[in-house]
Coordinates of C-alpha atoms in Angstrom, one line a residue:
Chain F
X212 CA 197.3 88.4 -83.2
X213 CA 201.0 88.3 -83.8
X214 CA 203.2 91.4 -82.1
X215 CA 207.1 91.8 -82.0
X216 CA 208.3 94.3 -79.2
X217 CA 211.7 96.1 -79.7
X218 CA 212.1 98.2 -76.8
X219 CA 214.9 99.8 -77.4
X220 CA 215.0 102.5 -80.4
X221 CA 218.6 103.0 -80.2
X222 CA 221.7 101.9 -78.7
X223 CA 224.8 103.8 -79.1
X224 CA 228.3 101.6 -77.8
X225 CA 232.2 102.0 -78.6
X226 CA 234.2 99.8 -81.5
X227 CA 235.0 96.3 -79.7
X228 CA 232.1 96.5 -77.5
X229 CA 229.6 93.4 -77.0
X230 CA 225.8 94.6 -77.6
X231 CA 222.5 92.6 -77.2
X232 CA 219.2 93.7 -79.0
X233 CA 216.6 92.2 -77.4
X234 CA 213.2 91.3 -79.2
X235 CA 210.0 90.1 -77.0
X236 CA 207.0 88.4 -79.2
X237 CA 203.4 87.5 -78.8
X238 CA 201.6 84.4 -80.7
X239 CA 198.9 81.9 -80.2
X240 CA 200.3 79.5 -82.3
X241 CA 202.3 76.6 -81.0
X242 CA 204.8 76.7 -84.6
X243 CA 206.3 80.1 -85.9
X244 CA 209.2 81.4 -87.5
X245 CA 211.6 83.9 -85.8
X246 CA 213.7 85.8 -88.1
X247 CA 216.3 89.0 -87.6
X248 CA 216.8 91.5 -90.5
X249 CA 219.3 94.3 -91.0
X250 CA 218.9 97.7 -92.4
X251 CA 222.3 99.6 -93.1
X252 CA 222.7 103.3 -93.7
X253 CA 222.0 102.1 -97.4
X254 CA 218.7 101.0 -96.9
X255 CA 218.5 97.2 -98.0
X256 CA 216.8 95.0 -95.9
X257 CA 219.7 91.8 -95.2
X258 CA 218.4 88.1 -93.7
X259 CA 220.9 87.3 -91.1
X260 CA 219.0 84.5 -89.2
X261 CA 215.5 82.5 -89.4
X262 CA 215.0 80.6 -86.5
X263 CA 211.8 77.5 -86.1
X264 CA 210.1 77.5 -82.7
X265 CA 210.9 73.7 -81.9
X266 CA 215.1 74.5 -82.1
X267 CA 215.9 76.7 -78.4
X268 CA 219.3 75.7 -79.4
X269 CA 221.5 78.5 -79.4
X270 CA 223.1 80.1 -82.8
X271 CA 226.7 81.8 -83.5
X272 CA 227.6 82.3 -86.2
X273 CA 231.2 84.2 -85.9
X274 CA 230.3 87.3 -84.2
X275 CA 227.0 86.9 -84.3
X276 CA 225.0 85.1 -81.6
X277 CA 221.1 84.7 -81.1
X278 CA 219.5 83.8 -77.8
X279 CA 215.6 82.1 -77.9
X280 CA 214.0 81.5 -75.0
X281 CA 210.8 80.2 -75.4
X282 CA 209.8 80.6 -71.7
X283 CA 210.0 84.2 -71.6
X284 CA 209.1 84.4 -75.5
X285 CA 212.3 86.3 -76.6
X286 CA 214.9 85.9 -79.2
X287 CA 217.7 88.1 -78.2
X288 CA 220.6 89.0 -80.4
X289 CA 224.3 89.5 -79.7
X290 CA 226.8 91.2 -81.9
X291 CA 230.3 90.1 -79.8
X292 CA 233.0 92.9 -80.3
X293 CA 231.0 95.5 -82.7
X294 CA 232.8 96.8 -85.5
X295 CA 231.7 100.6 -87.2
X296 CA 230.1 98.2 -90.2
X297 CA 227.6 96.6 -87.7
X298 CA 225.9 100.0 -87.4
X299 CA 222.5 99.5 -89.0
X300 CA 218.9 99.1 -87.8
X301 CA 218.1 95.9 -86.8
X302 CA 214.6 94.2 -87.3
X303 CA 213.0 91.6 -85.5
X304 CA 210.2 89.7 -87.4
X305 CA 207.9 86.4 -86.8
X306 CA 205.7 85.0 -89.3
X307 CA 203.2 81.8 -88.0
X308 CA 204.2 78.5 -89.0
X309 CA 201.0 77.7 -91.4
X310 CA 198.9 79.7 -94.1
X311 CA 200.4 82.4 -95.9
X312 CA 204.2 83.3 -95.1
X313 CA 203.2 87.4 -93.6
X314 CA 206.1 88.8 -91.7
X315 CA 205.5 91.0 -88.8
X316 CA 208.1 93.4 -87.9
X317 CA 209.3 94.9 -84.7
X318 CA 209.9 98.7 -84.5
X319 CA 213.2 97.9 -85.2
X320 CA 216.3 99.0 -82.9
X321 CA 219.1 101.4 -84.2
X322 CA 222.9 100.6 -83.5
X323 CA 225.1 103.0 -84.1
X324 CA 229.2 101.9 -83.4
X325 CA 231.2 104.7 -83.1
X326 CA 235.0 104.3 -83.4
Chain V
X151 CA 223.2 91.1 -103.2
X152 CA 219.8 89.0 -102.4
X153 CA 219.2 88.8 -106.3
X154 CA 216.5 90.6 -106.0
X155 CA 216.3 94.0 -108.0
X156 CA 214.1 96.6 -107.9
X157 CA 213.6 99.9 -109.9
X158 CA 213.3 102.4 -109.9
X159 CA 215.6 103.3 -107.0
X160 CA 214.3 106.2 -106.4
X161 CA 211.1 108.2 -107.5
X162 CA 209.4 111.2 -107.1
X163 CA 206.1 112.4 -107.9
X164 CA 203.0 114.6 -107.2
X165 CA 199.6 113.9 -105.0
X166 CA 197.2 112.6 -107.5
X167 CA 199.7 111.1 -109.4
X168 CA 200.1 106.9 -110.3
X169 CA 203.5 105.2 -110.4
X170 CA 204.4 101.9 -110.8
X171 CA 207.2 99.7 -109.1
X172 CA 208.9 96.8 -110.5
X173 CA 210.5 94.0 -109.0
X174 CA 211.9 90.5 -110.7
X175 CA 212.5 87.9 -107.9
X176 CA 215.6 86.0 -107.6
X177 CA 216.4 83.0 -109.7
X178 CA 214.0 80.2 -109.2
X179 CA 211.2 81.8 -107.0
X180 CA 207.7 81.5 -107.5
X181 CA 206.7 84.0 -104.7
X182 CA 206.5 87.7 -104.8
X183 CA 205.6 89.7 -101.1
X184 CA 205.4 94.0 -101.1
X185 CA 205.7 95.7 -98.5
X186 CA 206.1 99.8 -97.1
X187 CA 207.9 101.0 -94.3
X188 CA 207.3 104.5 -93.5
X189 CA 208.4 106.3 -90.3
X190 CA 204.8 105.9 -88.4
X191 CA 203.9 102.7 -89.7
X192 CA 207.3 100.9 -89.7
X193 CA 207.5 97.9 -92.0
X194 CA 204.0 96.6 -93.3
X195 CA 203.1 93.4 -95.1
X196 CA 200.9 94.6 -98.4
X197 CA 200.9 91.3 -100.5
X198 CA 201.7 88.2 -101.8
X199 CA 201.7 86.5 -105.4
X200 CA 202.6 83.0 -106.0
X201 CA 203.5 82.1 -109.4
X202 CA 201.2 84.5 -111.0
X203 CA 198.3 84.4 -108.4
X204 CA 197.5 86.7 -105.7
X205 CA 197.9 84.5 -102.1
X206 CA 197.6 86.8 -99.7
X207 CA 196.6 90.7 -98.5
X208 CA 197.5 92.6 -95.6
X209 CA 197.0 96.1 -94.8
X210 CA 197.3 97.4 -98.7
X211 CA 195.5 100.2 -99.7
X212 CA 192.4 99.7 -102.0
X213 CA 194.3 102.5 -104.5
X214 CA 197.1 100.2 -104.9
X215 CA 197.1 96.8 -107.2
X216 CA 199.5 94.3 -107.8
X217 CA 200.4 92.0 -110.7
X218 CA 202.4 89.2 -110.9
X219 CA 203.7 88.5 -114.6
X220 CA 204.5 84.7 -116.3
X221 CA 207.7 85.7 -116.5
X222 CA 207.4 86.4 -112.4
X223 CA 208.3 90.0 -112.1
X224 CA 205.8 91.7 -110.2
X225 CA 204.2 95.4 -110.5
X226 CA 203.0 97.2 -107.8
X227 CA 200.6 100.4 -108.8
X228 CA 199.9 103.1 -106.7
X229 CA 197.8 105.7 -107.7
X230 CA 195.9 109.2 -106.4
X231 CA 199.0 109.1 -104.6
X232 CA 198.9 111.3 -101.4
X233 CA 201.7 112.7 -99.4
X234 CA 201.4 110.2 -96.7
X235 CA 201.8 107.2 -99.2
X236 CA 205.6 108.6 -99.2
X237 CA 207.6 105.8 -98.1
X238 CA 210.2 103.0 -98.8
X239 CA 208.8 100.1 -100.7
X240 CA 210.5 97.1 -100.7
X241 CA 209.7 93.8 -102.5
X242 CA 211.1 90.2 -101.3
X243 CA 210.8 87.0 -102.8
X244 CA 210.5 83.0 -102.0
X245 CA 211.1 79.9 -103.2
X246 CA 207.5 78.4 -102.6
X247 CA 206.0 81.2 -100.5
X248 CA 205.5 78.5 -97.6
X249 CA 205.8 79.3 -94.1
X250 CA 209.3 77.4 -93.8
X251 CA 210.6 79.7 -96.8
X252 CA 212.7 82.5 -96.1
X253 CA 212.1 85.5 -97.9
X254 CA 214.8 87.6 -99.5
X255 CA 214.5 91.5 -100.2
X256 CA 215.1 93.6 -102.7
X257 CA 216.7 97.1 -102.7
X258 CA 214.0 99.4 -102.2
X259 CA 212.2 101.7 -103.9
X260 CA 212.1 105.3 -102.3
X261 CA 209.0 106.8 -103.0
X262 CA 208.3 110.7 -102.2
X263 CA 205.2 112.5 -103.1
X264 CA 205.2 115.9 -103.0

């Protein structure tokens, strides 16, 4: 069975502050997807990353930065410098690599920036 | 914007009641996925239509049905609603509904039953 661990609910930091959500997985199959969602205050659920278990290359993508580690089956994400607008919950998710295309979420961690 | 609307935004309605959702997937996908997120479930896969058929179920409720339309806007019915069925329902879509796709969401649709 598929599980995504977000252990931590909520993370409170200052504007200009570097953050990390971490996201811990479980899967018995060798190919998967790793993906990270956000949620902001809105409600709409935004793709930010999708992520094949073959590339451990890092990824940035401005402020944005995404860890996997395949050894310790994590795929950590770093927001460099938070801004107020980054405040949002932020989902984990990992769908296997063949059959049907089923997401499974993490509990999803809340990031609130304050000014 | 994902291109993927959904309506009504918001609804509200009574235990026993039905209701139906509507989504129309962005330009040029064939796949349709539903799913709920409450507050004790979290986010839950409910199902997925390609291109008019039904591909896959997860943990969807045997009083709620889908549809998937040739024109590939989708319908999800819920009925003898209950107050636990409360929740936001979002609907995403997919170019192929492979595992390599990535699938975009819609909006929402905030359901309360009360």
């Amino acid at each position: 069975a598929q599980k995504v661990t977000q252990a931590q609910t909520e993370i409170s930091v200052v504007e200009k502050e570097d953050v990390t959500l971490d996201c811990v997985y479980e899967t018995r199959d060798t190919t998967y997807y790793l993906f990270w969602y956000k949620q902001p205050p809105s409600g709409e659920l935004v793709f930010l990353i999708r992520r094949n278990s073959f590339d451990e290359q890092n990824e940035i993508s401005g402020r944005y930065s995404w860890n996997f580690q395949k050894s310790t089956s994590s795929f950590n994400f770093t927001i460099t410098a938070s801004q107020v607008v980054d405040s949002a919950v932020y989902f984990c998710a990992l769908s296997k690599e063949t059959g049907f295309q089923k997401l499974v979420f993490g509990t999803g961690t809340r990031l609130l920036v304050s000014p | 914007d994902s291109g993927v609307t959904q309506t009504p935004k918001h609804l509200i309605t009574a235990t026993g009641q039905r209701v139906t959702l509507r989504c129309s997937p962005r330009s040029g996908d064939l796949s349709v996925y539903w799913y709920q997120q409450s507050l004790d479930q979290g986010l839950q896969f409910l199902i997925q239509y390609y291109n008019g058929e039904e591909r896959a179920k997860g943990n969807i409720l045997e009083r709620f049905s889908a549809q998937q339309f040739p024109d590939l806007h989708s319908e999800l019915n819920l009925s003898s609603l209950e107050l636990g069925d409360s929740a936001l329902y979002f609907c995403a879509s997919s170019p192929h509904g492979e595992t390599t796709d990535t699938q975009y969401f819609g909006p929402g649709t905030r359901l309360t039953v009360l």
